[in-house]
């Protein structure tokens, strides 16, 4: 953070605290964006400016929207509520925070976290944390909550095993049957089709296979068909939470898995009480277009440290046999794989090798 403008106008005391916090956070990749935290609004905001208003009367809503549309990030902090705007995106958090939160924000941005995730960590930071052996925020009680969300379904979602183990994500019912026959007990059908009849057949056949093997069989995205077929569970992405009828899924007794891509999305997902959280993408993947950059093992380890015992966790994204030992070293209870199974020269051998890695970590 040295030798560059971290705060504008210059704020030596904040920089000093930010440097002290950053020094205790460990080694992280260099930040892709060198954010400048603006304590007053610049006349010509830049795309790497994060403009902070700490009182509600400092900026009118129109000014805030104008600044956000300029490419800069705009942060309004008032009372116990913080709102971050980036273009059309809006992130709202509520909670308590320390006097050092702005300095902590600079430090976490320097660790290459996106502003909304750096903000979560900054609000979770407490004065004196830099004196701990491990200064990283890991006490869930200090973390903020995501505000302005619809209520979670009454009664919640059924639980699933804390350690789901090897979790192949498969393209067809034939693949589901093949993998369950090999002893896998957690799998997901991710059927990419616009043919409604094909989709129904594949889901029903996969659910039947799951029942025969007493397996945890999840259906990706297609929650209505999953409910109709009586599936064990459904897996949804963050965007699907806004459109899916979560109450209907919960009422039908299906488990719910939710994808997350960082701290903010984890907190948002936890609000709905899912049966498990998927953490990714850990590594680059070609199986789907990802909305965020790869998380990496260091972040995965921190996510597991924060959430282990609170909700079952599944690592996902670019995981193969070579990467699996590092993934399991984070103590995550499950890892989803795609090509490591579906593109293996010998499916049975690939599944056996991966299953053995999980058995050795018990």
PDB file of C-alpha atoms in Angstrom, residues 158 187 189 202-204 206-208 210-211 215-220 222-235 249 252-256:
ATOM      1  CA  UNK A 158     -34.390 -29.889   5.819  1.00  0.00           C
ATOM      2  CA  UNK A 187     -24.630 -36.118  -6.961  1.00  0.00           C
ATOM      3  CA  UNK A 189     -28.085 -33.479 -12.298  1.00  0.00           C
ATOM      4  CA  UNK A 202     -34.117 -37.026 -17.068  1.00  0.00           C
ATOM      5  CA  UNK A 203     -35.116 -35.639 -13.685  1.00  0.00           C
ATOM      6  CA  UNK A 204     -37.574 -38.448 -12.908  1.00  0.00           C
ATOM      7  CA  UNK A 206     -32.287 -39.437 -11.869  1.00  0.00           C
ATOM      8  CA  UNK A 207     -34.527 -39.103  -8.805  1.00  0.00           C
ATOM      9  CA  UNK A 208     -35.477 -42.783  -9.114  1.00  0.00           C
ATOM     10  CA  UNK A 210     -31.180 -41.590  -6.121  1.00  0.00           C
ATOM     11  CA  UNK A 211     -33.934 -43.392  -4.237  1.00  0.00           C
ATOM     12  CA  UNK A 215     -28.359 -41.085  -2.259  1.00  0.00           C
ATOM     13  CA  UNK A 216     -28.504 -37.294  -1.935  1.00  0.00           C
ATOM     14  CA  UNK A 217     -29.530 -36.380  -5.483  1.00  0.00           C
ATOM     15  CA  UNK A 218     -29.834 -32.643  -6.206  1.00  0.00           C
ATOM     16  CA  UNK A 219     -31.366 -31.067  -9.303  1.00  0.00           C
ATOM     17  CA  UNK A 220     -29.682 -27.954 -10.679  1.00  0.00           C
ATOM     18  CA  UNK A 222     -35.150 -26.671 -12.328  1.00  0.00           C
ATOM     19  CA  UNK A 223     -36.875 -26.470  -8.963  1.00  0.00           C
ATOM     20  CA  UNK A 224     -40.445 -26.938 -10.206  1.00  0.00           C
ATOM     21  CA  UNK A 225     -39.567 -30.227 -11.909  1.00  0.00           C
ATOM     22  CA  UNK A 226     -37.524 -31.257  -8.882  1.00  0.00           C
ATOM     23  CA  UNK A 227     -40.491 -30.648  -6.571  1.00  0.00           C
ATOM     24  CA  UNK A 228     -42.825 -32.559  -8.908  1.00  0.00           C
ATOM     25  CA  UNK A 229     -40.433 -35.532  -9.019  1.00  0.00           C
ATOM     26  CA  UNK A 230     -39.885 -35.558  -5.247  1.00  0.00           C
ATOM     27  CA  UNK A 231     -36.142 -34.978  -5.484  1.00  0.00           C
ATOM     28  CA  UNK A 232     -33.901 -35.034  -2.433  1.00  0.00           C
ATOM     29  CA  UNK A 233     -32.834 -31.448  -3.107  1.00  0.00           C
ATOM     30  CA  UNK A 234     -32.332 -28.596  -5.531  1.00  0.00           C
ATOM     31  CA  UNK A 235     -29.285 -26.435  -6.197  1.00  0.00           C
ATOM     32  CA  UNK A 249     -39.360 -25.740  -2.226  1.00  0.00           C
ATOM     33  CA  UNK A 252     -42.208 -29.774  -0.449  1.00  0.00           C
ATOM     34  CA  UNK A 253     -39.444 -30.892   1.916  1.00  0.00           C
ATOM     35  CA  UNK A 254     -36.550 -30.506  -0.532  1.00  0.00           C
ATOM     36  CA  UNK A 255     -33.066 -29.583   0.613  1.00  0.00           C
ATOM     37  CA  UNK A 256     -31.634 -26.381  -0.818  1.00  0.00           C
TER      38      UNK A 256
END
